[in-house]
Amino acid sequence: AQTVTQSQPEMSVQEAETVTLSCTYDTSENNYYLFWYKQPPSRQMILVIRQEAYKQQNATENRFSVNFQKAAKSFSLKISDSQLGDTAMYFCALNNYGQNFVFGPGTRLSVLP
Amino acid sequence: GAVVSQHPSWVICKSGTSVKIECRSLDFQATTMFWYRQFPKQSLMLMATSNEGSKATYEQGVEKDKFLINHASLTLSTLTVTSAHPEDSSFYICSPPHESIAEAFFGQGTRLTVV
């Protein structure tokens, strides 16, 4: 069975600072995808960043970057220059091509002014 | 890019009534649709998978007679909550399997409140 763990239920960061959200996962597959989704109060799932497991290079998307450690099965999200609009729930998710997502329990991030 | 339209976005119903949630793929064909459920302050959990032309598959603990899933066409999957009870109040969201990493997306979700 595939599992995703997020060990930080809640985190806070000052505006303009940097914060890192942790995620570990377990899968027996060799080819898979990892995602970070943002869920604001509207509950819409907003894709933040994604990573293909076969790529060694860490994905980057503007202020968002990941630290992907395949051997350790770790996939952390770094948010730089945090903005008030980044306040939301963040879910780490694992996905095999064509299969359903497996989500972590989520981290509630609060960006403080 | 590909879009999934989910309707309604929110619904309030009385106990004992049924509610249908639709998930339409607007510019692509989906032979499969995943349905997730999210209880308050919890994560999303897969509850069932609809398959065009065959029966839906349900995750352990999900009552198939209560949550009727139909994949009527390549562009429409529906979830009907029958004889709804307050404990069915939740956020339901659909998502097709992504065929490439660029196409991982979700419907807008439906917030169901049963009173």
Short mmCIF file of C-alpha atoms in Angstrom, two decimals:
data_model
loop_
_atom_site.label_atom_id
_atom_site.label_comp_id
_atom_site.label_asym_id
_atom_site.label_seq_id
_atom_site.Cartn_x
_atom_site.Cartn_y
_atom_site.Cartn_z
CA ALA A 1 0.00 0.00 0.00
CA GLN A 2 1.11 3.51 -0.71
CA THR A 3 1.20 6.05 2.09
CA VAL A 4 2.01 9.71 2.45
CA THR A 5 2.94 11.32 5.73
CA GLN A 6 3.08 14.97 6.66
CA SER A 7 4.45 15.35 10.16
CA GLN A 8 3.57 19.01 10.62
CA PRO A 9 -0.17 19.53 11.21
CA GLU A 10 0.28 23.29 11.49
CA MET A 11 2.99 25.78 10.67
CA SER A 12 3.30 29.52 10.65
CA VAL A 13 5.72 31.89 9.00
CA GLN A 14 6.22 35.60 8.88
CA GLU A 15 5.43 37.37 5.67
CA ALA A 16 8.45 37.50 3.33
CA GLU A 17 10.21 34.70 5.21
CA THR A 18 10.90 31.16 3.99
CA VAL A 19 9.15 28.03 5.22
CA THR A 20 9.63 24.35 4.48
CA LEU A 21 6.85 21.78 4.66
CA SER A 22 7.83 18.15 5.12
CA CYS A 23 6.49 15.10 3.35
CA THR A 24 7.57 11.48 3.32
CA TYR A 25 5.98 8.68 1.38
CA ASP A 26 6.15 4.99 0.80
CA THR A 27 5.61 3.14 -2.44
CA SER A 28 6.90 0.01 -4.07
CA GLU A 29 6.66 1.56 -7.51
CA ASN A 30 9.72 2.90 -9.26
CA ASN A 31 7.94 5.33 -11.53
CA TYR A 32 5.53 7.72 -9.90
CA TYR A 33 4.72 11.39 -9.50
CA LEU A 34 4.69 13.61 -6.47
CA PHE A 35 2.63 16.73 -6.04
CA TRP A 36 1.99 19.55 -3.64
CA TYR A 37 -1.53 20.92 -3.67
CA LYS A 38 -2.81 24.04 -1.98
CA GLN A 39 -6.36 24.06 -0.64
CA PRO A 40 -7.71 27.47 0.37
CA PRO A 41 -10.99 27.83 2.28
CA SER A 42 -12.88 27.43 -1.00
CA ARG A 43 -11.60 23.83 -0.96
CA GLN A 44 -10.51 24.06 -4.59
CA MET A 45 -7.41 21.94 -5.15
CA ILE A 46 -4.71 24.16 -6.62
CA LEU A 47 -1.59 22.57 -8.01
CA VAL A 48 1.52 24.14 -6.53
CA ILE A 49 4.29 22.00 -7.93
CA ARG A 50 4.92 18.51 -9.27
CA GLN A 51 7.86 16.19 -9.62
CA GLU A 52 8.45 13.11 -11.72
CA ALA A 53 10.26 10.48 -9.71
CA TYR A 54 12.62 9.58 -12.53
CA LYS A 55 13.93 13.13 -12.67
CA GLN A 56 16.75 13.89 -10.28
CA GLN A 57 16.51 17.62 -10.71
CA ASN A 58 14.30 19.27 -8.13
CA ALA A 59 11.26 21.04 -9.51
CA THR A 60 10.95 24.80 -9.13
CA GLU A 61 7.96 27.03 -9.76
CA ASN A 62 8.57 30.69 -9.00
CA ARG A 63 8.67 30.99 -5.18
CA PHE A 64 8.03 27.28 -4.70
CA SER A 65 10.66 24.59 -4.86
CA VAL A 66 10.99 21.03 -3.70
CA ASN A 67 13.73 18.93 -2.21
CA PHE A 68 13.19 15.47 -3.63
CA GLN A 69 15.20 12.69 -2.05
CA LYS A 70 14.12 9.51 -3.77
CA ALA A 71 16.20 7.10 -1.71
CA ALA A 72 14.88 8.61 1.49
CA LYS A 73 11.37 8.90 0.02
CA SER A 74 11.19 12.50 1.06
CA PHE A 75 9.55 15.36 -0.81
CA SER A 76 9.61 18.68 1.03
CA LEU A 77 8.20 21.98 -0.21
CA LYS A 78 10.01 25.26 0.29
CA ILE A 79 8.08 28.48 -0.01
CA SER A 80 10.26 31.56 -0.36
CA ASP A 81 9.17 35.15 0.24
CA SER A 82 5.95 33.96 1.85
CA GLN A 83 2.86 35.97 1.06
CA LEU A 84 -0.41 36.34 2.92
CA GLY A 85 -2.14 34.58 0.04
CA ASP A 86 -0.10 31.47 0.72
CA THR A 87 -2.18 30.84 3.84
CA ALA A 88 -3.96 27.54 3.21
CA MET A 89 -3.89 23.80 3.72
CA TYR A 90 -1.11 22.09 1.82
CA PHE A 91 -1.36 18.46 0.79
CA CYS A 92 1.46 16.30 -0.40
CA ALA A 93 0.24 13.65 -2.84
CA LEU A 94 1.58 10.57 -4.56
CA ASN A 95 0.32 9.35 -7.90
CA ASN A 96 1.15 6.58 -10.29
CA TYR A 97 0.46 7.19 -13.92
CA GLY A 98 -3.26 6.72 -14.52
CA GLN A 99 -4.04 5.86 -10.91
CA ASN A 100 -5.68 7.72 -8.06
CA PHE A 101 -3.95 10.16 -5.76
CA VAL A 102 -2.86 9.20 -2.28
CA PHE A 103 -2.82 12.26 -0.08
CA GLY A 104 -1.02 13.09 3.12
CA PRO A 105 -2.98 14.43 6.11
CA GLY A 106 -2.11 18.02 5.25
CA THR A 107 -0.28 20.93 6.82
CA ARG A 108 -2.13 24.09 7.72
CA LEU A 109 0.12 27.03 6.88
CA SER A 110 -0.50 30.47 8.26
CA VAL A 111 1.43 33.44 6.93
CA LEU A 112 1.56 36.17 9.53
CA PRO A 113 1.72 39.86 8.65
CA GLY B 1 -5.88 22.66 -20.76
CA ALA B 2 -8.35 19.94 -19.89
CA VAL B 3 -11.18 20.98 -17.58
CA VAL B 4 -13.49 19.06 -15.29
CA SER B 5 -16.74 20.78 -14.35
CA GLN B 6 -18.36 19.60 -11.14
CA HIS B 7 -21.88 20.59 -10.16
CA PRO B 8 -23.34 21.66 -7.81
CA SER B 9 -20.63 23.42 -5.87
CA TRP B 10 -22.66 23.25 -2.71
CA VAL B 11 -25.95 21.68 -1.68
CA ILE B 12 -28.04 21.45 1.46
CA CYS B 13 -30.55 18.64 1.71
CA LYS B 14 -32.81 17.09 4.28
CA SER B 15 -32.11 13.75 5.89
CA GLY B 16 -33.51 10.89 3.89
CA THR B 17 -33.35 12.61 0.52
CA SER B 18 -30.97 11.88 -2.33
CA VAL B 19 -28.46 14.19 -3.93
CA LYS B 20 -26.76 13.82 -7.31
CA ILE B 21 -23.37 15.29 -8.03
CA GLU B 22 -22.17 15.57 -11.62
CA CYS B 23 -18.68 15.65 -12.95
CA ARG B 24 -18.26 16.54 -16.61
CA SER B 25 -15.12 16.51 -18.67
CA LEU B 26 -15.43 19.47 -20.99
CA ASP B 27 -12.79 18.94 -23.62
CA PHE B 28 -11.59 15.41 -23.26
CA GLN B 29 -12.96 11.92 -22.81
CA ALA B 30 -12.57 10.10 -19.53
CA THR B 31 -13.20 6.39 -19.26
CA THR B 32 -12.44 6.56 -15.55
CA MET B 33 -13.20 9.08 -12.81
CA PHE B 34 -11.98 9.03 -9.25
CA TRP B 35 -14.28 10.27 -6.49
CA TYR B 36 -12.77 11.54 -3.26
CA ARG B 37 -14.36 12.51 0.00
CA GLN B 38 -13.01 15.02 2.49
CA PHE B 39 -14.50 15.29 5.95
CA PRO B 40 -13.94 18.55 7.86
CA LYS B 41 -10.35 19.06 8.90
CA GLN B 42 -9.28 15.84 7.23
CA SER B 43 -7.52 14.88 4.07
CA LEU B 44 -8.98 13.65 0.81
CA MET B 45 -9.65 9.95 0.64
CA LEU B 46 -10.54 7.93 -2.42
CA MET B 47 -14.03 6.55 -2.04
CA ALA B 48 -14.77 5.06 -5.43
CA THR B 49 -13.79 4.83 -9.05
CA SER B 50 -16.27 5.03 -11.88
CA ASN B 51 -15.60 3.24 -15.13
CA GLU B 52 -17.40 3.85 -18.38
CA GLY B 53 -19.13 0.66 -19.48
CA SER B 54 -18.58 -1.28 -16.28
CA LYS B 55 -19.39 -1.23 -12.60
CA ALA B 56 -17.81 1.22 -10.25
CA THR B 57 -15.28 0.02 -7.73
CA TYR B 58 -15.56 1.09 -4.12
CA GLU B 59 -12.95 1.47 -1.43
CA GLN B 60 -13.24 -0.52 1.73
CA GLY B 61 -15.85 0.88 4.09
CA VAL B 62 -17.78 2.78 1.42
CA GLU B 63 -21.36 1.56 1.01
CA LYS B 64 -22.01 0.98 -2.66
CA ASP B 65 -25.77 0.98 -2.14
CA LYS B 66 -25.61 4.38 -0.53
CA PHE B 67 -23.17 6.04 -2.90
CA LEU B 68 -24.35 5.22 -6.39
CA ILE B 69 -21.80 5.96 -9.04
CA ASN B 70 -22.61 5.98 -12.70
CA HIS B 71 -20.33 6.66 -15.63
CA ALA B 72 -23.00 7.38 -18.21
CA SER B 73 -20.71 8.50 -21.00
CA LEU B 74 -17.14 9.40 -21.75
CA THR B 75 -17.84 12.92 -20.52
CA LEU B 76 -20.11 12.38 -17.54
CA SER B 77 -19.69 10.66 -14.20
CA THR B 78 -22.22 11.04 -11.40
CA LEU B 79 -22.27 10.33 -7.69
CA THR B 80 -25.65 9.99 -6.02
CA VAL B 81 -25.84 10.02 -2.26
CA THR B 82 -29.02 8.12 -1.43
CA SER B 83 -30.99 8.51 1.77
CA ALA B 84 -28.52 11.07 2.98
CA HIS B 85 -27.80 11.46 6.67
CA PRO B 86 -25.94 14.19 8.56
CA GLU B 87 -22.84 11.99 8.77
CA ASP B 88 -22.68 12.09 4.96
CA SER B 89 -22.01 15.81 5.14
CA SER B 90 -18.66 16.23 3.49
CA PHE B 91 -16.77 17.66 0.56
CA TYR B 92 -16.87 15.49 -2.53
CA ILE B 93 -14.49 16.04 -5.41
CA CYS B 94 -13.80 14.23 -8.65
CA SER B 95 -10.64 13.82 -10.65
CA PRO B 96 -9.85 11.91 -13.83
CA PRO B 97 -6.65 9.90 -14.10
CA HIS B 98 -3.94 12.05 -15.50
CA GLU B 99 -2.44 10.80 -18.71
CA SER B 100 0.59 12.93 -18.33
CA ILE B 101 1.96 14.84 -15.40
CA ALA B 102 0.73 18.06 -16.99
CA GLU B 103 -2.87 17.00 -16.65
CA ALA B 104 -3.35 16.33 -12.94
CA PHE B 105 -6.48 18.27 -12.01
CA PHE B 106 -9.70 18.20 -10.04
CA GLY B 107 -13.29 19.30 -10.30
CA GLN B 108 -14.31 22.29 -8.21
CA GLY B 109 -15.77 20.04 -5.53
CA THR B 110 -19.21 19.81 -3.91
CA ARG B 111 -19.87 20.73 -0.34
CA LEU B 112 -22.77 18.61 0.89
CA THR B 113 -24.61 19.48 4.08
CA VAL B 114 -27.35 17.18 5.28
CA VAL B 115 -29.71 18.65 7.86
#
